[in-house]
Tab-separated table of C-alpha atoms in Angstrom:
chain	number	residue	atom	x	y	z
I	60	MET	CA	73.444	112.223	106.011
I	61	THR	CA	72.753	113.647	102.505
I	62	GLN	CA	72.363	111.282	99.984
I	63	LEU	CA	75.207	111.868	97.272
I	64	THR	CA	73.865	112.562	94.048
I	65	VAL	CA	77.287	112.843	92.268
I	66	PRO	CA	79.713	110.401	93.741
I	67	PHE	CA	83.465	111.575	94.080
I	68	PHE	CA	84.456	108.820	92.257
I	69	ARG	CA	83.188	105.452	90.454
I	70	PRO	CA	85.301	102.699	88.879
I	71	SER	CA	84.691	102.049	85.232
I	72	PHE	CA	84.264	98.273	84.985
I	73	ASP	CA	82.533	96.033	82.783
I	74	GLU	CA	82.051	92.421	81.795
I	75	GLU	CA	85.690	92.150	80.506
I	76	GLU	CA	87.428	93.000	83.806
I	77	LYS	CA	84.709	90.216	85.249
I	78	ARG	CA	85.758	87.741	82.868
I	79	ALA	CA	89.722	88.088	83.324
I	80	VAL	CA	88.942	87.421	87.120
I	81	CYS	CA	86.993	84.464	86.607
I	82	ASP	CA	89.750	83.161	83.974
I	83	VAL	CA	92.129	83.433	86.857
I	84	ILE	CA	90.067	81.683	89.482
I	85	ASP	CA	89.546	79.057	86.854
I	86	SER	CA	93.284	78.650	86.352
I	87	GLY	CA	93.988	77.630	89.878
I	88	TRP	CA	96.976	80.158	90.264
I	89	LEU	CA	95.802	83.194	92.245
I	90	THR	CA	99.118	84.833	93.408
I	91	THR	CA	101.951	86.664	91.363
I	92	GLY	CA	102.418	84.131	88.290
I	93	LYS	CA	102.035	84.193	84.484
I	94	VAL	CA	98.997	87.208	84.371
I	95	THR	CA	101.127	89.411	86.447
I	96	HIS	CA	104.271	89.133	84.460
I	97	ASP	CA	102.174	89.592	81.357
I	98	PHE	CA	100.753	92.684	83.120
I	99	GLU	CA	104.128	93.904	83.736
I	100	SER	CA	105.443	93.167	79.994
I	101	GLU	CA	102.379	95.232	78.754
I	102	PHE	CA	102.978	98.092	81.022
I	103	ALA	CA	106.403	98.458	80.242
I	104	SER	CA	105.806	98.342	76.755
I	105	PHE	CA	102.807	101.178	77.105
I	106	THR	CA	105.380	103.283	78.871
I	107	GLY	CA	108.493	102.747	77.269
I	108	ALA	CA	110.225	101.568	80.539
I	109	ARG	CA	112.989	98.859	80.176
I	110	HIS	CA	111.364	97.209	83.391
I	111	ALA	CA	107.972	96.870	85.018
I	112	LEU	CA	107.642	95.519	88.543
I	113	ALA	CA	104.129	95.136	89.737
I	114	VAL	CA	103.444	95.679	93.430
I	115	ASN	CA	100.779	95.695	96.084
I	116	SER	CA	100.517	99.395	96.317
I	117	ASN	CA	102.190	102.531	95.459
I	118	THR	CA	103.595	102.886	98.970
I	119	SER	CA	104.977	99.303	98.838
I	120	GLY	CA	106.812	100.571	95.429
I	121	MET	CA	108.171	103.759	97.031
I	122	ILE	CA	109.617	101.826	99.799
I	123	LEU	CA	111.325	99.288	97.300
I	124	ALA	CA	112.305	102.281	95.182
I	125	MET	CA	113.985	104.307	97.934
I	126	GLU	CA	115.564	101.217	99.288
I	127	ALA	CA	117.124	100.645	96.056
I	128	CYS	CA	118.369	104.313	95.709
I	129	GLY	CA	120.173	104.091	99.165
I	130	ILE	CA	117.708	105.363	101.576
I	131	LYS	CA	118.747	104.002	105.048
I	132	PRO	CA	119.671	105.450	108.407
I	133	GLY	CA	121.984	108.633	107.865
I	134	LYS	CA	120.339	109.311	104.303
I	135	ALA	CA	117.308	111.509	103.493
I	136	VAL	CA	115.063	112.261	100.682
I	137	ILE	CA	113.722	115.734	99.568
I	138	THR	CA	109.837	115.486	98.443
I	139	THR	CA	106.962	117.880	98.845
I	140	PRO	CA	104.655	118.620	101.829
I	141	TYR	CA	101.671	118.694	99.162
I	142	THR	CA	101.259	114.895	98.720
I	143	PHE	CA	99.458	112.185	100.637
I	144	VAL	CA	101.649	111.180	103.896
I	145	SER	CA	102.984	107.649	102.434
I	146	THR	CA	105.260	109.423	99.948
I	147	ALA	CA	107.398	110.948	102.941
I	148	ALA	CA	106.556	108.147	105.151
I	149	SER	CA	108.193	105.699	102.998
I	150	ALA	CA	111.641	107.099	103.834
I	151	LEU	CA	110.889	107.062	107.573
I	152	HIS	CA	110.099	103.031	107.475
I	153	LEU	CA	113.581	102.723	105.901
I	154	GLY	CA	115.286	104.792	108.764
I	155	GLY	CA	115.832	107.725	106.593
I	156	GLU	CA	114.867	111.345	106.829
I	157	VAL	CA	112.636	113.956	104.923
I	158	PHE	CA	113.444	117.507	103.858
I	159	PHE	CA	110.043	119.081	102.552
I	160	ALA	CA	110.699	121.620	99.542
I	161	ASP	CA	107.984	124.090	98.858
I	162	ILE	CA	105.829	123.930	95.915
I	163	GLU	CA	105.623	126.404	93.125
I	164	LYS	CA	103.549	129.676	93.693
I	165	ASN	CA	100.936	128.774	90.746
I	166	SER	CA	100.739	124.790	90.424
I	167	TYR	CA	100.907	122.215	92.759
I	168	SER	CA	104.267	121.039	91.760
I	169	ILE	CA	107.186	120.977	94.111
I	170	ASP	CA	109.364	123.891	93.157
I	171	PRO	CA	112.936	123.304	91.880
I	172	ASP	CA	114.233	126.471	93.314
I	173	SER	CA	113.241	125.233	96.634
I	174	ILE	CA	114.898	121.942	96.201
I	175	GLU	CA	118.358	123.561	95.040
I	176	LYS	CA	118.151	125.599	98.702
I	177	ILE	CA	117.814	122.690	100.613
I	178	LEU	CA	120.683	120.836	98.203
I	179	LYS	CA	122.911	123.554	98.857
I	180	GLU	CA	122.536	123.301	102.391
I	181	ASP	CA	123.301	119.298	102.464
I	182	ALA	CA	126.901	119.717	103.386
I	183	GLY	CA	126.918	116.182	104.867
I	184	HIS	CA	125.746	114.845	101.673
I	185	ARG	CA	122.476	112.820	103.331
I	186	ILE	CA	120.064	113.284	100.298
I	187	CYS	CA	120.343	110.444	98.112
I	188	ALA	CA	116.679	110.858	96.530
I	189	ILE	CA	114.354	113.776	95.258
I	190	VAL	CA	110.743	112.560	95.162
I	191	PRO	CA	108.691	115.042	92.791
I	192	VAL	CA	105.210	114.233	92.967
I	193	HIS	CA	102.837	114.796	89.951
I	194	ILE	CA	100.037	116.004	91.789
I	195	ALA	CA	96.487	115.649	89.871
I	196	GLY	CA	98.219	114.229	86.911
I	197	ASN	CA	100.055	117.679	86.196
I	198	LEU	CA	103.720	116.950	85.623
I	199	CYS	CA	106.285	118.843	87.759
I	200	ASN	CA	109.462	120.337	86.094
I	201	MET	CA	111.343	117.183	85.541
I	202	THR	CA	113.938	118.619	83.271
I	203	ALA	CA	115.030	121.093	86.077
I	204	ILE	CA	114.785	118.631	88.734
I	205	THR	CA	117.163	116.010	86.970
I	206	LYS	CA	119.318	118.646	86.149
I	207	LEU	CA	119.770	119.305	90.331
I	208	ALA	CA	119.828	115.772	90.722
I	209	GLU	CA	122.863	115.379	88.307
I	210	LYS	CA	124.624	118.613	89.544
I	211	TYR	CA	124.784	117.863	93.253
I	212	SER	CA	125.615	114.064	92.622
I	213	THR	CA	129.197	113.116	93.793
I	214	PRO	CA	130.900	110.004	92.998
I	215	GLU	CA	130.194	108.937	96.799
I	216	ASN	CA	126.712	110.003	96.657
I	217	LYS	CA	124.461	109.838	93.644
I	218	ILE	CA	121.278	111.568	93.924
I	219	TYR	CA	118.463	109.647	92.092
I	220	VAL	CA	115.002	110.852	91.138
I	221	ILE	CA	112.066	109.048	92.118
I	222	GLU	CA	108.986	109.910	90.619
I	223	ASP	CA	105.602	109.551	92.735
I	224	CYS	CA	103.468	109.028	89.551
I	225	ALA	CA	100.100	107.956	91.687
I	226	HIS	CA	98.111	110.817	89.850
I	227	SER	CA	100.061	110.792	86.598
I	228	PHE	CA	99.081	107.760	84.411
I	229	PRO	CA	99.027	107.967	81.162
I	230	SER	CA	101.167	111.145	81.263
I	231	ARG	CA	102.861	111.937	78.030
I	232	THR	CA	105.535	114.254	76.898
I	233	LYS	CA	107.741	114.824	74.101
I	234	ASN	CA	110.622	113.384	76.528
I	235	GLY	CA	108.430	110.332	77.476
I	236	MET	CA	105.774	109.195	79.672
I	237	ALA	CA	105.798	109.976	83.515
I	238	GLY	CA	107.767	107.003	85.132
I	239	THR	CA	110.486	107.077	82.888
I	240	LEU	CA	111.599	110.799	83.120
I	241	GLY	CA	113.719	110.280	86.322
I	242	ASP	CA	115.382	107.137	87.823
I	243	VAL	CA	112.399	105.267	88.882
I	244	GLY	CA	108.668	105.774	88.944
I	245	VAL	CA	106.017	104.480	90.966
I	246	PHE	CA	102.448	104.225	89.945
I	247	SER	CA	99.328	103.415	92.081
I	248	PHE	CA	96.148	101.097	91.034
I	249	TYR	CA	94.221	102.213	94.049
I	250	ALA	CA	90.144	102.263	93.718
I	251	THR	CA	90.104	105.899	92.611
I	252	LYS	CA	93.149	106.039	90.338
I	253	THR	CA	93.137	106.334	86.672
I	254	ILE	CA	93.139	102.492	85.978
I	255	THR	CA	92.882	100.885	89.217
I	256	THR	CA	93.230	96.894	90.290
I	257	GLY	CA	91.461	97.776	93.565
I	258	GLU	CA	94.705	98.088	95.545
I	259	GLY	CA	98.180	97.869	93.476
I	260	GLY	CA	100.725	99.467	91.880
I	261	MET	CA	103.879	99.340	89.327
I	262	ILE	CA	107.264	100.461	89.408
I	263	THR	CA	109.072	101.439	86.042
I	264	THR	CA	112.810	101.932	85.718
I	265	ASN	CA	115.427	101.928	82.878
I	266	ASN	CA	118.305	100.862	85.247
I	267	ASP	CA	119.040	97.440	85.226
I	268	ALA	CA	120.654	97.188	88.818
I	269	LEU	CA	117.822	99.066	90.562
I	270	ALA	CA	115.279	96.708	88.745
I	271	SER	CA	117.166	93.535	90.003
I	272	ARG	CA	117.366	94.705	93.372
I	273	MET	CA	113.746	96.121	93.744
I	274	THR	CA	112.640	92.521	92.081
I	275	LYS	CA	114.144	90.516	94.793
I	276	MET	CA	113.176	92.784	97.613
I	277	ARG	CA	109.691	92.955	96.573
I	278	LEU	CA	109.329	89.166	97.687
I	279	HIS	CA	111.314	88.564	100.890
I	280	GLY	CA	114.688	89.232	99.404
I	281	MET	CA	114.109	85.887	97.481
I	282	ASP	CA	116.324	85.424	94.106
I	283	ARG	CA	113.319	83.430	92.576
I	284	ASP	CA	109.567	84.214	92.595
I	285	ALA	CA	106.867	81.388	93.180
I	286	TRP	CA	106.020	81.219	89.700
I	287	ASP	CA	109.661	80.425	88.662
I	288	ARG	CA	109.984	78.121	91.638
I	289	TYR	CA	106.829	76.341	90.867
I	290	THR	CA	106.874	75.903	87.067
I	291	SER	CA	110.825	75.462	86.194
I	292	SER	CA	112.507	72.616	86.368
I	293	LYS	CA	114.634	73.529	89.046
I	294	ALA	CA	113.359	72.162	92.256
I	295	SER	CA	110.959	74.586	94.050
I	296	TRP	CA	112.483	74.580	97.381
I	297	GLN	CA	115.804	75.718	95.694
I	298	TYR	CA	116.460	79.639	96.359
I	299	ASP	CA	118.690	82.042	98.432
I	300	ILE	CA	117.699	84.842	100.177
I	301	ILE	CA	119.611	87.786	99.582
I	302	ALA	CA	118.351	90.311	102.132
I	303	PRO	CA	115.594	90.877	104.461
I	304	GLY	CA	112.959	91.977	101.899
I	305	PHE	CA	109.270	92.822	101.933
I	306	LYS	CA	105.901	91.365	101.083
I	307	SER	CA	104.865	93.594	98.064
I	308	ASN	CA	104.079	91.392	95.054
I	309	LEU	CA	100.717	91.878	93.259
I	310	PRO	CA	98.701	88.695	92.719
I	311	ASP	CA	97.359	87.586	89.142
I	312	ILE	CA	93.648	87.979	90.578
I	313	LEU	CA	94.224	91.725	90.702
I	314	SER	CA	96.915	91.670	87.790
I	315	ALA	CA	94.069	90.286	85.527
I	316	ILE	CA	91.877	93.569	86.096
I	317	GLY	CA	95.028	95.962	85.554
I	318	ARG	CA	95.488	94.210	82.028
I	319	VAL	CA	91.909	94.985	80.986
I	320	GLN	CA	92.110	98.469	82.407
I	321	LEU	CA	95.509	99.230	80.948
I	322	LYS	CA	93.680	98.619	77.564
I	323	LYS	CA	91.281	101.304	78.389
I	324	ALA	CA	93.653	103.553	79.644
I	325	ASP	CA	93.702	106.161	76.792
I	326	LEU	CA	90.010	105.753	76.384
I	327	PHE	CA	89.266	106.507	80.047
I	328	TYR	CA	91.621	109.647	79.669
I	329	GLN	CA	89.663	111.016	76.459
I	330	LYS	CA	86.382	110.443	78.621
I	331	ARG	CA	87.960	112.528	81.741
I	332	LEU	CA	88.814	115.198	79.380
I	333	LYS	CA	85.580	115.919	78.212
I	334	THR	CA	84.511	116.468	81.506
I	335	VAL	CA	87.245	118.823	82.325
I	336	GLN	CA	86.745	121.070	79.221
I	337	PHE	CA	83.266	121.091	80.451
I	338	TYR	CA	84.108	122.160	84.050
I	339	ASN	CA	86.856	124.766	82.331
I	340	ASP	CA	84.216	126.271	79.864
I	341	SER	CA	81.582	126.434	82.862
I	342	PHE	CA	83.820	128.149	85.332
I	343	LYS	CA	86.276	130.257	83.221
I	344	ASN	CA	84.323	133.329	84.005
I	345	GLU	CA	83.812	132.769	87.806
I	346	ASP	CA	86.302	135.172	89.242
I	347	TYR	CA	85.784	133.271	93.006
I	348	LEU	CA	87.343	130.347	91.435
I	349	THR	CA	90.982	129.586	90.132
I	350	LEU	CA	91.034	126.760	87.664
I	351	PRO	CA	93.436	123.978	87.852
I	352	PRO	CA	96.918	124.403	86.642
I	353	ASP	CA	97.688	122.728	83.275
I	354	GLY	CA	100.662	121.519	81.459
I	355	GLU	CA	102.211	119.214	78.850
I	356	GLY	CA	101.170	115.597	79.491
I	357	ASN	CA	98.518	116.246	82.004
I	358	ALA	CA	96.656	112.920	82.787
I	359	TRP	CA	93.911	114.807	84.515
I	360	HIS	CA	93.360	112.240	87.438
I	361	LEU	CA	91.831	114.959	89.439
I	362	TYR	CA	89.992	118.322	89.126
I	363	LEU	CA	91.328	120.767	91.757
I	364	ILE	CA	89.569	124.227	92.063
I	365	GLN	CA	90.815	127.030	94.476
I	366	ILE	CA	88.542	129.470	96.008
I	367	ASN	CA	89.897	133.248	95.856
I	368	PRO	CA	88.963	133.940	99.473
I	369	ASP	CA	88.865	137.740	99.008
I	370	LYS	CA	85.786	137.316	96.655
I	371	LEU	CA	84.019	135.187	99.180
I	372	ASN	CA	82.419	135.647	102.668
I	373	CYS	CA	82.867	131.976	103.519
I	374	THR	CA	85.933	129.728	104.048
I	375	ARG	CA	86.907	126.831	102.044
I	376	ASP	CA	85.742	124.114	104.539
I	377	GLU	CA	82.381	126.135	104.398
I	378	PHE	CA	82.219	125.873	100.476
I	379	ALA	CA	82.906	122.400	100.676
I	380	LYS	CA	80.589	121.433	103.430
I	381	ALA	CA	77.934	123.069	101.211
I	382	LEU	CA	78.804	121.188	98.504
I	383	GLN	CA	78.594	118.069	100.466
I	384	ASP	CA	75.056	119.387	101.761
I	385	GLU	CA	74.030	119.523	98.113
I	386	GLY	CA	74.926	115.907	97.645
I	387	ILE	CA	78.081	116.491	95.791
I	388	GLY	CA	81.144	114.135	96.709
I	389	ILE	CA	84.154	116.089	97.202
I	390	SER	CA	87.694	115.705	98.524
I	391	MET	CA	90.847	117.547	99.353
I	392	HIS	CA	93.842	117.233	97.858
I	393	PHE	CA	96.007	117.732	100.134
I	394	ILE	CA	96.464	118.353	103.757
I	395	SER	CA	99.939	119.560	103.908
I	396	ILE	CA	101.866	116.792	105.887
I	397	TYR	CA	103.134	119.116	108.302
I	398	ASN	CA	99.736	119.636	109.569
I	399	PHE	CA	99.356	116.301	111.127
I	400	SER	CA	100.441	115.791	114.598
I	401	TYR	CA	103.217	113.345	114.060
I	402	TRP	CA	104.910	115.341	111.536
I	403	ALA	CA	104.686	118.980	113.360
I	404	LYS	CA	106.239	117.111	116.302
I	405	ARG	CA	109.060	115.264	114.218
I	406	TYR	CA	109.634	118.164	112.059
I	407	PRO	CA	108.749	121.610	113.810
I	408	GLU	CA	110.753	123.525	111.309
I	409	TYR	CA	108.065	122.709	108.708
I	410	ASN	CA	104.986	124.820	109.097
I	411	ALA	CA	102.670	127.569	107.121
I	412	LYS	CA	105.409	130.075	107.276
I	413	THR	CA	108.284	128.040	105.884
I	414	LEU	CA	106.330	126.533	103.343
I	415	PRO	CA	103.520	129.584	102.259
I	416	ASN	CA	102.695	128.179	98.931
I	417	ALA	CA	101.818	124.878	100.257
I	418	GLU	CA	99.853	126.270	103.186
I	419	ARG	CA	97.829	128.639	100.559
I	420	HIS	CA	96.884	125.788	98.230
I	421	TYR	CA	96.085	123.570	100.996
I	422	GLN	CA	93.715	126.311	102.475
I	423	ASN	CA	91.696	127.223	99.495
I	424	THR	CA	91.582	124.173	97.116
I	425	ILE	CA	88.809	121.795	96.796
I	426	THR	CA	88.676	118.424	94.674
I	427	LEU	CA	85.481	118.016	92.200
I	428	PRO	CA	84.223	114.645	91.266
I	429	LEU	CA	85.817	113.439	87.794
I	430	TRP	CA	85.909	109.865	86.768
I	431	PRO	CA	85.251	108.418	83.093
I	432	ASP	CA	81.637	107.360	83.245
I	433	MET	CA	80.401	110.581	84.754
I	434	SER	CA	77.398	111.478	82.690
I	435	LEU	CA	76.885	115.340	81.580
I	436	LYS	CA	73.818	115.636	83.651
I	437	MET	CA	76.022	114.787	86.668
I	438	ALA	CA	78.949	117.157	85.669
I	439	GLN	CA	76.215	119.806	85.032
I	440	LYS	CA	74.716	119.188	88.492
I	441	VAL	CA	78.449	119.837	89.969
I	442	VAL	CA	78.729	123.044	88.139
I	443	ASP	CA	75.189	124.360	88.960
I	444	THR	CA	75.807	123.553	92.645
I	445	VAL	CA	79.325	125.492	92.587
I	446	LYS	CA	78.058	128.162	91.049
I	447	LYS	CA	75.025	128.474	93.435
I	448	ILE	CA	77.423	128.545	96.417
I	449	GLY	CA	79.801	130.792	94.863
I	450	HIS	CA	76.939	133.279	93.950
I	451	ASN	CA	75.415	132.952	97.227
I	452	HIS	CA	78.841	134.009	99.065
I	453	HIS	CA	80.239	136.241	96.761
I	454	VAL	CA	81.544	139.524	97.918
I	455	ARG	CA	79.662	141.979	96.050
């Protein structure tokens, strides 16, 4: 196997994260407690959300958010096929169904026109949530999407907007931060995200009722968490179970890392932006490439390039393999969900013909390395390798 000279991603840690973890270990309290509550408070303050709820993954957060918004048997969500599978699978875990809207022709964002077409055809009012995904940190058209949710809501069936913010921290717009532009936002702190706790996530909302429901369902449906039960004057064994909930809480040992990473979020963004600008300047005149879309609030979590197949005598997969053979760590964001065997069998109506924009982006996109502590030497190696392969396969 080729030795990687430029890893796809490497987390940015220093002694501060190590000290924070050791402090939690020394405290004797490892599970969800004061450190997690502090992390939630700091995250809410950072984003401007009224509530922030720490969870053990974005997937857990999506399940909690969808459950609170009414996803259950007989109900459905609209989302994009151009996302990681957990976005859609979360609805199925609750017994709900999924409608896929295509993405925009010139971006990776879900297309509001495609969303509205599905809403118009929903005569049975099955749809109770729209789930836009901010791919690579570039935000969807949240103004249009929230207006659609309002337009098609009825007194009997409110349509919520649940932002999948796994890629979009710390995205800022004139209307607020990602995670506060809809009814609920769900972030990821997975190892490759813009800030990380190794595994973990955060839910944000300004809706008190949704926050209350998700808080209880996060921990078995209990009306009291462990920190409250073991530190308050009220007996630790006195609590109620209000519903069959989940086990989705984030422990203090991970929240400690998150609190340190949160303080560095803007610095990390500025470092990524320098690499993005270097990539853009280096690739802007290469006619076999299309640069990533950019818009207000772009967090630049990932750098997605599209190859232009009419300019090359190789496929995307061959281009990607050549990059790997040269020691460049790359990824693919994303394999459109309908290409997976389970989803193809469950929803045969969704395919390359019915979702042409998602298919075209999937067939032509490669994700290049991008992380805060990438050196200029590494970025130059990526650029030189891309250009070498592109020029070798260019159609003259």
